[in-house]
Each structure stands twice: as C-alpha cells, then as structure tokens.
Coordinates of C-alpha atoms (C1' of nucleotides) in Angstrom, one line a residue:
Chain A
M77 CA 270.4 174.6 -148.1
I78 CA 271.7 178.0 -147.7
T79 CA 273.1 178.5 -144.2
T80 CA 272.8 175.0 -142.8
R81 CA 276.5 175.1 -142.7
K82 CA 277.9 177.0 -139.8
T83 CA 276.7 176.8 -136.3
N84 CA 274.1 174.1 -136.8
K85 CA 276.3 171.4 -135.4
R86 CA 276.8 173.6 -132.4
Q87 CA 273.1 173.9 -131.9
L88 CA 272.7 170.1 -132.3
I89 CA 275.3 169.6 -129.6
L90 CA 273.5 171.9 -127.2
E91 CA 270.2 170.2 -127.8
E92 CA 271.6 166.7 -127.3
A93 CA 273.6 167.8 -124.3
A94 CA 270.4 169.2 -122.7
K95 CA 268.7 165.9 -123.2
L96 CA 271.6 163.8 -121.9
F97 CA 272.2 166.1 -118.9
K98 CA 268.6 165.9 -118.0
Q99 CA 268.7 162.1 -118.3
K100 CA 272.0 161.3 -116.6
G101 CA 273.1 164.5 -115.0
F102 CA 276.1 166.7 -116.0
S103 CA 278.7 164.7 -114.2
G104 CA 277.1 161.5 -115.3
T105 CA 277.4 162.4 -119.0
S106 CA 280.7 162.0 -120.7
M107 CA 281.8 163.8 -123.8
R108 CA 282.0 160.5 -125.6
D109 CA 278.4 159.8 -124.6
L110 CA 277.4 163.2 -126.0
A111 CA 279.5 162.8 -129.1
G112 CA 277.8 159.4 -129.8
E113 CA 274.4 161.0 -129.6
V114 CA 275.5 163.8 -132.0
G115 CA 277.1 161.2 -134.4
I116 CA 280.6 162.4 -134.2
E117 CA 283.8 161.6 -132.3
A118 CA 284.4 163.3 -129.0
A119 CA 287.4 165.1 -130.3
S120 CA 285.4 166.6 -133.2
M121 CA 283.1 168.4 -130.8
Y122 CA 285.9 170.8 -129.9
N123 CA 285.6 172.3 -133.3
H124 CA 282.3 173.6 -132.2
I125 CA 282.5 174.2 -128.5
K126 CA 285.2 175.3 -126.1
S127 CA 284.6 172.8 -123.3
K128 CA 282.0 170.7 -121.5
D129 CA 281.6 173.5 -119.0
E130 CA 280.8 175.9 -121.8
I131 CA 277.9 173.7 -122.9
L132 CA 276.5 173.8 -119.4
E133 CA 276.9 177.6 -119.2
L134 CA 275.2 178.2 -122.6
I135 CA 272.2 176.0 -121.6
C136 CA 271.8 177.5 -118.1
F137 CA 272.1 181.1 -119.1
R138 CA 269.8 180.8 -122.0
V139 CA 267.1 179.6 -119.7
S140 CA 267.7 182.1 -116.9
S141 CA 267.7 185.0 -119.3
T142 CA 264.4 183.8 -120.8
Y143 CA 262.8 183.8 -117.4
I144 CA 264.1 187.2 -116.5
S145 CA 263.0 188.9 -119.6
Q146 CA 259.6 187.3 -119.5
L147 CA 259.2 188.4 -115.9
A148 CA 259.9 191.9 -116.9
E149 CA 257.2 191.8 -119.6
I150 CA 254.6 190.5 -117.1
E151 CA 255.6 193.1 -114.5
A152 CA 255.0 195.8 -117.1
T153 CA 251.4 194.9 -117.9
E154 CA 248.4 196.5 -116.3
A155 CA 246.5 193.7 -114.6
P156 CA 245.5 192.5 -111.2
F157 CA 248.2 190.7 -109.3
V158 CA 246.2 187.5 -109.5
E159 CA 246.5 187.7 -113.2
K160 CA 250.2 188.4 -113.1
I161 CA 250.8 185.4 -110.9
K162 CA 248.7 183.3 -113.2
S163 CA 250.7 184.4 -116.2
L164 CA 253.9 183.5 -114.4
I165 CA 252.6 180.0 -113.6
R166 CA 251.6 179.6 -117.2
L167 CA 255.0 180.8 -118.3
H168 CA 256.8 178.2 -116.2
I169 CA 254.6 175.4 -117.5
R170 CA 254.9 176.5 -121.1
L171 CA 258.7 176.7 -120.9
M172 CA 258.8 173.4 -119.3
I173 CA 256.8 171.8 -122.0
E174 CA 258.5 173.6 -124.9
D175 CA 262.1 173.4 -123.7
G176 CA 261.9 170.9 -120.9
A177 CA 265.4 169.4 -121.2
A178 CA 267.1 172.8 -120.9
V179 CA 264.9 173.9 -118.1
S180 CA 265.7 170.7 -116.2
V181 CA 269.4 171.3 -116.6
A182 CA 269.1 174.8 -115.4
N183 CA 267.2 173.6 -112.4
H184 CA 269.4 170.7 -111.4
D185 CA 272.9 171.0 -112.9
W186 CA 273.6 174.7 -112.4
K187 CA 275.7 173.7 -109.4
Y188 CA 278.3 172.3 -111.6
L189 CA 278.9 175.7 -113.3
P190 CA 282.5 176.8 -112.9
E191 CA 283.1 179.6 -110.6
P192 CA 282.7 183.0 -112.3
A193 CA 279.5 181.6 -113.9
L194 CA 278.2 180.0 -110.8
T195 CA 277.8 183.2 -108.8
E196 CA 276.5 185.0 -111.9
F197 CA 273.8 182.3 -112.3
K198 CA 272.8 182.3 -108.6
D199 CA 272.5 186.1 -108.7
A200 CA 270.3 185.9 -111.8
R201 CA 268.1 183.4 -110.1
K202 CA 267.9 185.5 -106.9
Q203 CA 266.9 188.5 -109.0
Y204 CA 264.1 186.5 -110.6
E205 CA 262.9 185.3 -107.3
K206 CA 262.9 188.8 -105.9
G207 CA 260.8 190.1 -108.7
F208 CA 258.4 187.2 -108.3
A209 CA 258.2 187.6 -104.5
A210 CA 257.5 191.4 -105.0
L211 CA 254.4 190.6 -107.0
I212 CA 253.1 188.2 -104.3
E213 CA 253.8 190.8 -101.7
Q214 CA 252.0 193.6 -103.6
G215 CA 249.1 191.2 -104.2
I216 CA 248.8 190.6 -100.4
A217 CA 249.0 194.3 -99.7
A218 CA 246.3 194.9 -102.3
G219 CA 244.1 192.4 -100.6
E220 CA 244.0 190.0 -103.5
F221 CA 245.9 187.3 -101.7
Q222 CA 245.8 185.7 -98.3
P223 CA 248.4 187.0 -95.9
V224 CA 250.6 183.9 -96.3
N225 CA 254.4 184.0 -95.8
V226 CA 255.8 185.3 -99.1
S227 CA 258.8 183.0 -99.3
V228 CA 256.5 180.0 -98.7
A229 CA 254.1 181.1 -101.4
L230 CA 257.0 181.8 -103.8
F231 CA 258.8 178.5 -103.4
T232 CA 255.6 176.5 -103.3
I233 CA 254.7 177.9 -106.7
L234 CA 258.1 177.5 -108.2
S235 CA 258.4 173.9 -107.1
A236 CA 254.8 172.9 -107.8
V237 CA 255.6 173.8 -111.4
R238 CA 258.7 171.7 -111.6
W239 CA 257.2 168.3 -111.5
V240 CA 255.8 168.9 -115.0
E241 CA 259.3 168.1 -116.3
L242 CA 259.1 164.6 -114.7
W243 CA 255.5 163.9 -115.7
Y244 CA 254.5 165.7 -118.9
R245 CA 254.9 163.9 -122.2
P246 CA 253.0 165.1 -125.3
G247 CA 250.1 162.8 -125.8
R248 CA 249.3 162.5 -122.1
E249 CA 245.8 162.4 -120.9
L250 CA 246.0 166.1 -120.2
S251 CA 246.6 168.8 -122.8
A252 CA 248.9 171.6 -122.0
E253 CA 246.0 174.0 -121.5
E254 CA 244.2 171.6 -119.1
L255 CA 247.4 171.1 -117.2
E256 CA 247.8 174.9 -116.8
A257 CA 244.3 175.3 -115.7
N258 CA 244.5 172.5 -113.1
I259 CA 247.8 173.7 -111.6
V260 CA 246.5 177.3 -111.4
T261 CA 243.4 176.1 -109.6
M262 CA 245.5 174.0 -107.2
L263 CA 247.8 176.9 -106.3
L264 CA 245.3 179.8 -106.3
T265 CA 242.1 178.2 -104.8
G266 CA 243.6 175.2 -103.1
L267 CA 242.6 171.5 -102.9
E268 CA 240.0 171.8 -100.2
K269 CA 236.4 172.5 -101.0
K270 CA 235.0 175.4 -98.9
Chain B
M77 CA 282.5 153.6 -74.8
I78 CA 280.7 150.4 -74.9
T79 CA 279.5 149.7 -78.4
T80 CA 281.1 152.6 -80.3
R81 CA 283.0 149.9 -82.0
K82 CA 281.3 148.1 -84.8
T83 CA 279.1 149.7 -87.4
N84 CA 279.4 153.3 -86.3
K85 CA 282.0 154.1 -88.9
R86 CA 279.6 152.7 -91.4
Q87 CA 276.9 155.0 -90.1
L88 CA 279.2 157.9 -90.3
I89 CA 280.1 157.1 -93.9
L90 CA 276.4 156.9 -94.8
E91 CA 275.7 160.3 -93.2
E92 CA 278.6 162.1 -94.8
A93 CA 277.8 160.4 -98.1
A94 CA 274.2 161.8 -98.0
K95 CA 275.6 165.3 -97.3
L96 CA 278.1 165.1 -100.2
F97 CA 275.7 163.5 -102.6
K98 CA 273.2 166.2 -101.9
Q99 CA 275.8 168.9 -102.4
K100 CA 277.6 167.6 -105.4
G101 CA 275.5 164.8 -106.7
F102 CA 276.3 161.1 -106.8
S103 CA 278.5 161.2 -109.9
G104 CA 280.1 164.4 -108.7
T105 CA 281.2 162.9 -105.5
S106 CA 284.3 160.7 -105.5
M107 CA 285.2 158.0 -103.0
R108 CA 288.2 160.1 -102.1
D109 CA 286.1 163.2 -101.4
L110 CA 283.9 161.1 -99.2
A111 CA 286.8 159.4 -97.4
G112 CA 288.3 162.9 -96.7
E113 CA 285.1 163.9 -95.1
V114 CA 285.0 160.8 -93.0
G115 CA 288.7 161.3 -92.0
I116 CA 290.0 158.1 -93.6
E117 CA 291.7 156.9 -96.8
A118 CA 289.4 155.9 -99.6
A119 CA 290.7 152.3 -99.5
S120 CA 289.8 152.0 -95.8
M121 CA 286.1 152.6 -96.5
Y122 CA 285.9 149.2 -98.2
N123 CA 286.3 147.7 -94.7
H124 CA 282.8 149.1 -94.0
I125 CA 280.9 149.2 -97.2
K126 CA 280.9 147.0 -100.3
S127 CA 280.9 149.7 -103.0
K128 CA 279.9 153.2 -103.8
D129 CA 276.7 151.9 -105.3
E130 CA 275.8 150.1 -102.1
I131 CA 276.0 153.5 -100.2
L132 CA 273.5 154.9 -102.6
E133 CA 271.2 151.9 -102.3
L134 CA 271.2 152.1 -98.5
I135 CA 270.4 155.7 -98.5
C136 CA 267.6 155.5 -101.1
F137 CA 265.9 152.5 -99.6
R138 CA 266.0 153.7 -96.1
V139 CA 264.1 156.8 -97.2
S140 CA 261.6 155.0 -99.4
S141 CA 260.7 152.5 -96.8
T142 CA 260.2 155.2 -94.2
Y143 CA 257.7 156.9 -96.5
I144 CA 255.9 153.8 -97.3
S145 CA 255.5 152.6 -93.7
Q146 CA 254.4 156.1 -92.6
L147 CA 251.8 156.2 -95.3
A148 CA 250.4 152.9 -94.1
E149 CA 250.1 154.3 -90.6
I150 CA 248.2 157.3 -91.8
E151 CA 245.9 155.3 -94.1
A152 CA 244.9 153.2 -91.1
T153 CA 243.7 156.1 -88.9
E154 CA 240.1 157.2 -88.7
A155 CA 240.0 160.8 -89.9
P156 CA 238.6 163.0 -92.6
F157 CA 240.7 162.9 -95.8
V158 CA 241.6 166.5 -95.3
E159 CA 243.3 165.5 -92.2
K160 CA 245.1 162.6 -93.8
I161 CA 246.4 164.7 -96.5
K162 CA 247.6 167.3 -94.0
S163 CA 249.4 164.6 -92.1
L164 CA 251.1 163.5 -95.2
I165 CA 252.2 167.0 -96.0
R166 CA 253.5 167.4 -92.5
L167 CA 255.3 164.1 -92.7
H168 CA 257.1 165.2 -95.8
I169 CA 258.2 168.4 -94.3
R170 CA 259.3 166.8 -91.1
L171 CA 261.4 164.2 -92.8
M172 CA 262.9 166.9 -95.0
I173 CA 263.9 168.8 -92.0
E174 CA 265.1 165.9 -89.9
D175 CA 266.9 164.0 -92.6
G176 CA 267.1 166.4 -95.5
A177 CA 270.3 165.1 -97.0
A178 CA 269.1 161.5 -97.4
V179 CA 265.7 162.7 -98.7
S180 CA 267.4 164.9 -101.3
V181 CA 269.5 162.0 -102.4
A182 CA 266.5 159.7 -102.7
N183 CA 264.8 162.5 -104.7
H184 CA 267.6 163.3 -107.1
D185 CA 270.2 160.5 -107.3
W186 CA 268.0 157.4 -107.4
K187 CA 268.6 157.4 -111.1
Y188 CA 272.2 156.2 -110.6
L189 CA 271.0 153.1 -108.8
P190 CA 272.4 149.9 -110.5
E191 CA 269.8 147.9 -112.2
P192 CA 268.1 145.4 -109.9
A193 CA 267.8 148.2 -107.3
L194 CA 266.7 150.8 -109.8
T195 CA 263.4 149.1 -110.8
E196 CA 262.8 148.1 -107.2
F197 CA 263.1 151.7 -106.1
K198 CA 260.9 153.0 -108.9
D199 CA 258.3 150.4 -108.0
A200 CA 258.4 151.5 -104.4
R201 CA 257.9 155.1 -105.4
K202 CA 255.0 154.2 -107.6
Q203 CA 253.4 152.2 -104.9
Y204 CA 253.7 155.2 -102.5
E205 CA 252.3 157.6 -105.2
K206 CA 249.4 155.2 -105.8
G207 CA 248.5 155.2 -102.1
F208 CA 248.7 159.0 -101.9
A209 CA 246.6 159.4 -105.0
A210 CA 244.0 157.1 -103.6
L211 CA 243.5 159.3 -100.6
I212 CA 243.0 162.3 -102.8
E213 CA 240.6 160.4 -105.0
Q214 CA 238.5 159.3 -102.0
G215 CA 238.6 162.8 -100.6
I216 CA 237.1 164.1 -103.8
A217 CA 234.5 161.4 -103.9
A218 CA 233.6 162.2 -100.3
G219 CA 233.1 165.9 -101.3
E220 CA 236.0 167.1 -99.2
F221 CA 238.1 168.2 -102.1
Q222 CA 237.6 170.1 -105.3
P223 CA 237.2 167.9 -108.3
V224 CA 240.8 168.6 -109.5
N225 CA 242.8 166.2 -111.6
V226 CA 244.2 163.7 -109.2
S227 CA 247.7 163.4 -110.7
V228 CA 248.0 167.2 -110.8
A229 CA 247.0 167.4 -107.2
L230 CA 249.4 164.7 -106.2
F231 CA 252.4 165.9 -107.9
T232 CA 251.8 169.5 -107.0
I233 CA 251.8 168.5 -103.3
L234 CA 254.8 166.2 -103.6
S235 CA 256.8 168.9 -105.4
A236 CA 255.6 171.8 -103.4
V237 CA 257.1 170.1 -100.4
R238 CA 260.5 169.5 -101.9
W239 CA 261.8 173.0 -102.0
V240 CA 262.1 172.8 -98.2
E241 CA 265.3 171.0 -98.8
L242 CA 266.7 173.9 -100.7
W243 CA 265.5 176.6 -98.4
Y244 CA 265.1 175.5 -94.9
R245 CA 267.9 175.9 -92.5
P246 CA 267.4 175.7 -88.7
G247 CA 267.3 179.1 -87.2
R248 CA 265.5 180.5 -90.2
E249 CA 262.8 183.2 -89.8
L250 CA 260.2 180.4 -89.7
S251 CA 260.0 177.6 -87.3
A252 CA 259.2 174.1 -88.5
E253 CA 255.7 174.4 -87.2
E254 CA 255.1 177.7 -88.9
L255 CA 256.5 176.3 -92.1
E256 CA 254.1 173.4 -92.0
A257 CA 251.2 175.6 -91.3
N258 CA 252.0 177.9 -94.2
I259 CA 252.5 175.2 -96.7
V260 CA 249.3 173.4 -95.7
T261 CA 247.4 176.6 -96.1
M262 CA 248.9 177.3 -99.5
L263 CA 248.1 173.8 -100.7
L264 CA 244.6 173.3 -99.2
T265 CA 243.1 176.8 -99.3
G266 CA 245.2 178.4 -102.0
L267 CA 246.9 181.7 -102.4
E268 CA 243.9 183.7 -103.5
K269 CA 241.6 185.4 -101.1
K270 CA 237.9 184.6 -101.7
Chain C
dA15 C1' 300.6 134.8 -73.8
dA16 C1' 299.1 133.3 -78.2
dT17 C1' 296.1 134.1 -81.8
dT18 C1' 292.6 135.9 -84.4
dT19 C1' 289.9 139.8 -85.9
dC20 C1' 289.4 144.6 -87.0
dC21 C1' 290.7 148.6 -89.3
dG22 C1' 293.7 151.6 -91.0
dC23 C1' 297.3 152.6 -94.8
dA24 C1' 300.3 153.0 -99.2
dA25 C1' 300.5 151.3 -103.7
dA26 C1' 298.8 149.9 -107.6
dC27 C1' 295.0 148.3 -110.9
dG28 C1' 292.5 149.0 -115.3
dA29 C1' 289.1 151.8 -117.0
dA30 C1' 287.1 156.2 -118.0
dT31 C1' 287.5 161.1 -117.8
dG32 C1' 288.1 165.9 -120.5
dT33 C1' 291.1 167.7 -123.7
dT34 C1' 295.2 168.4 -127.1
dT35 C1' 297.6 167.1 -131.0
dG36 C1' 298.6 166.2 -135.8
dT37 C1' 296.6 165.1 -139.9
dT38 C1' 293.5 164.6 -143.7
dA39 C1' 290.0 165.1 -146.6
dG40 C1' 286.6 168.4 -148.6
dT41 C1' 284.9 173.2 -149.6
dC42 C1' 284.9 178.1 -150.1
dT43 C1' 287.4 182.2 -151.7
dG44 C1' 290.8 185.0 -154.2
Chain D
dC289 C1' 294.2 176.8 -159.7
dA290 C1' 296.3 178.0 -155.3
dG291 C1' 295.7 178.9 -150.7
dA292 C1' 292.9 179.2 -146.6
dC293 C1' 289.3 177.5 -143.8
dT294 C1' 286.2 173.9 -141.9
dA295 C1' 285.3 169.8 -139.7
dA296 C1' 286.1 165.3 -139.2
dC297 C1' 289.3 161.6 -137.3
dA298 C1' 292.7 158.4 -134.6
dA299 C1' 296.0 158.6 -131.2
dA300 C1' 297.6 160.0 -127.2
dC301 C1' 297.7 163.2 -123.0
dA302 C1' 297.6 163.5 -118.0
dT303 C1' 294.4 163.0 -114.4
dT304 C1' 290.9 160.9 -111.9
dC305 C1' 287.8 157.3 -111.1
dG306 C1' 286.2 153.0 -108.2
dT307 C1' 288.3 149.2 -106.4
dT308 C1' 291.9 145.4 -105.0
dT309 C1' 295.9 143.9 -102.8
dG310 C1' 299.2 143.2 -99.2
dC311 C1' 300.6 144.6 -95.0
dG312 C1' 301.1 146.5 -90.3
dG313 C1' 299.7 147.3 -85.8
dA314 C1' 296.2 147.7 -82.3
dA315 C1' 292.5 145.5 -79.9
dA316 C1' 289.6 141.5 -78.7
dT317 C1' 289.3 136.7 -77.9
dT318 C1' 291.0 132.3 -76.4

DNA sequence: AATTTCCGCAAACGAATGTTTGTTAGTCTG
DNA sequence: CAGACTAACAAACATTCGTTTGCGGAAATT
C-alpha cells in the first residue's frame, strides 16, 4: 500500500459515524460506541478528529455542498422544466441510495450542529430550496406544471424522496431505476387514473 | 378549580416533553431541561411519571393508536377508494397540525423505545401501513388508480405528508384547508399538466 | 383536630458523557 | 543511528445524565 497511511482512519471514522448517527442519532451515539465500531479506543480517535461536533459538521456539509453543486449543474442545462425536476428527483434518490447514511444524518441531525455551523447549514439548505422552488415556479409559468402552491410542491417532492432511506436496501424487489421511475410517476402524474 | 388537581401536571409534562423531544430529540433532552419547562425540579417529576422512557412510550402509543383507530373508521365507510385515500391524507395533515409535537416524536424518536415497547410499536406501525397499502391495492384493482408499485405509492404519501411538521405554523400564508387541498392535488393528480 | 396523602425540594447516587493527559511503541526522515 | 512524527493506549478529568432518598409543608380526609 502506498498512501493507505494517512487520513484513511479519519475516513473510516466518518463512515462509521454516519452509520451510527443514522441508526441511533447524534446524541444517542457515544464516542465510545463509535470507537468500538472503528476498532479503536475512544481516546485514540482524537488523533484523527477534533471533536464529536466536527464529525457531524464534516458529514453535514459534505452532503449539503453535493446537493448545491448538483443543483447548479442541472440549472445550467437546456431542457424543459419537467426534465429538470425529474433530474432533481433522480439526484435525490441516487444520493440516498449511494450515500444513505450521510444523507440521513444531514436530514435529521443537523440540528445538533454547534452554532456558527448551524446557521451556515440552514442558510445552505434555504439556498438549495430556493433554487429548487424557482425551477417549479418557472415550470408553472411556462405552462408545464399545474398552478399548485410552490412551497407545497417543493416540500412534497423533497419529503417524498426521503423515505427511500428508511425503505431501500440493495437486493429489494425494486431496482434503483424502477424505484426512480415509480417515484417520478407518482409525483409528476399522480396516483389517480384520469 | 374543581379537578385541576390530579393528573394535570402529568398531562403538562407530556405536552412539554413532546415539544422538547421534537425540538432537541429524545436523547438530546434531559429531565432537567424538561423539568425547567414544566416549572418544577427534575426530582419532582417522578411524582407524576415513572421514568423518561415512560414519557416516550405514552406519547408514541397515543399517536399510533389514534392513527389505527381512525384508519379503521375510514375503512368502514362506503366510498370510492380515491375518497378513502383522500380522507387518510387529510387525517395525517390534520393530526400533524393539531398535535404536531407528538406526531413528530412518534415519527422520529420511536427508536429510543425500550425493548418490549419497541417491537410493539413497530408492529402497530406495520399494521397501519398494511391497512393503508390494502386500500391502494384495491383502488388499483378497481381501476381508480394507476398501476404504480404499492409500496412506492404508500411511502410517498406517508412521507409527503410529514414535512407539514417542519413547515406549517398557524398564521402561515396557507390555511389548513388550502394546505390539504394542495397536497391532495399533488399526490393524486401530480405536478405535471397534461 | 388528627392523620394521611399529595407534591414539591435539596442532596446525593452511580453510571455515562466528551475530552485531556502522559506515555509508549513503531515508523519515517535526516 | 538519532531525532521527530504517528497513532495507539490506560487513566483520569469534570460534567451531565436519569433516578432515589429523605424530608417538609400544604391540602384533603377522617
């Protein structure tokens, strides 16, 4: 191994932390729990990370910056708004499947962020929601969408996509692609048959 | 005051606990925090409740039994499946608005239930989901709904309705009725204009 | 009026929390 | 080979946790 030496333990800590935080919550997870999962004493972790809070910050901001940069990419494309919204839905599902633990933590445990980070995170989320909402609004103006309340549409989509974290396990009856297709159908054409 | 004497403190504790648990999570809330909110010392609370865990159980099971009994009522009515599903969606929204703190706790902190209660709660939830899913399935069979994957439809609806807890505050731009109408539209007829 | 019950408090309990300290091997670098 | 760095550990830190105990006074019951 060449560079398996430095920050790999740090990475391992972050991964195990995400899993544990998702499972038992941030407050419900002790540094000794986490250390046990990593295969180390609690004290030894402080050779790799500054504090428990820092772990949470790293997880949350990695997720939020991923979402924000991906949103920017989608905004920049030339496509009908229907397609942009579909891309965003697929983005959420994909991230949830690929990095479910971290996304869960960013969704649920952000409230435990210590104060400078807390406002920063909330601002980032608000910025993301604003960009998402703008796409819906423009889609309505362009006549592609029904004239539904924008906030309702936005949060319905954002939430509808969250349950994947609770439900999806690889090797489920549905593949990731089928899952995406089904959710997109639900959200864009609705449950009812016309 | 006539009967302001007995179990009213207990009720107050449960209400404040629901608010605090929603705000800071079960593990993140200390008995001293809660006692402060109630206006009492932590030790004094043990005159009214058995333990912190008991508080959580009382909150969670009150919510779950409400859902289950209401589902039974709706199942018993004579109405198209579209209407039954709409009623369920409205039920979720109404409960979230009227008793948001408790519902949030039942949604997020149930995992901290101590063991006999934990399985009991999960079973109750599974029972509710099964009943809900059956209505969707029958609606598809009756040709009222699109042939979407039942689990996807179920969890999309259940989740889509949860964000109300994060978003709704009385005196918001939308009234409860408008909120219900918008969410029902989103879920049943979809965002896209045909 | 006497007595029991209710409900609050201060103090303390042991256990668990996040983190610091001092130390000790091993490994890289000059 | 000497010195510096890395990363692990055990022990201890102060604090906070949920909860128990013992006690006092007010209110309800007899």
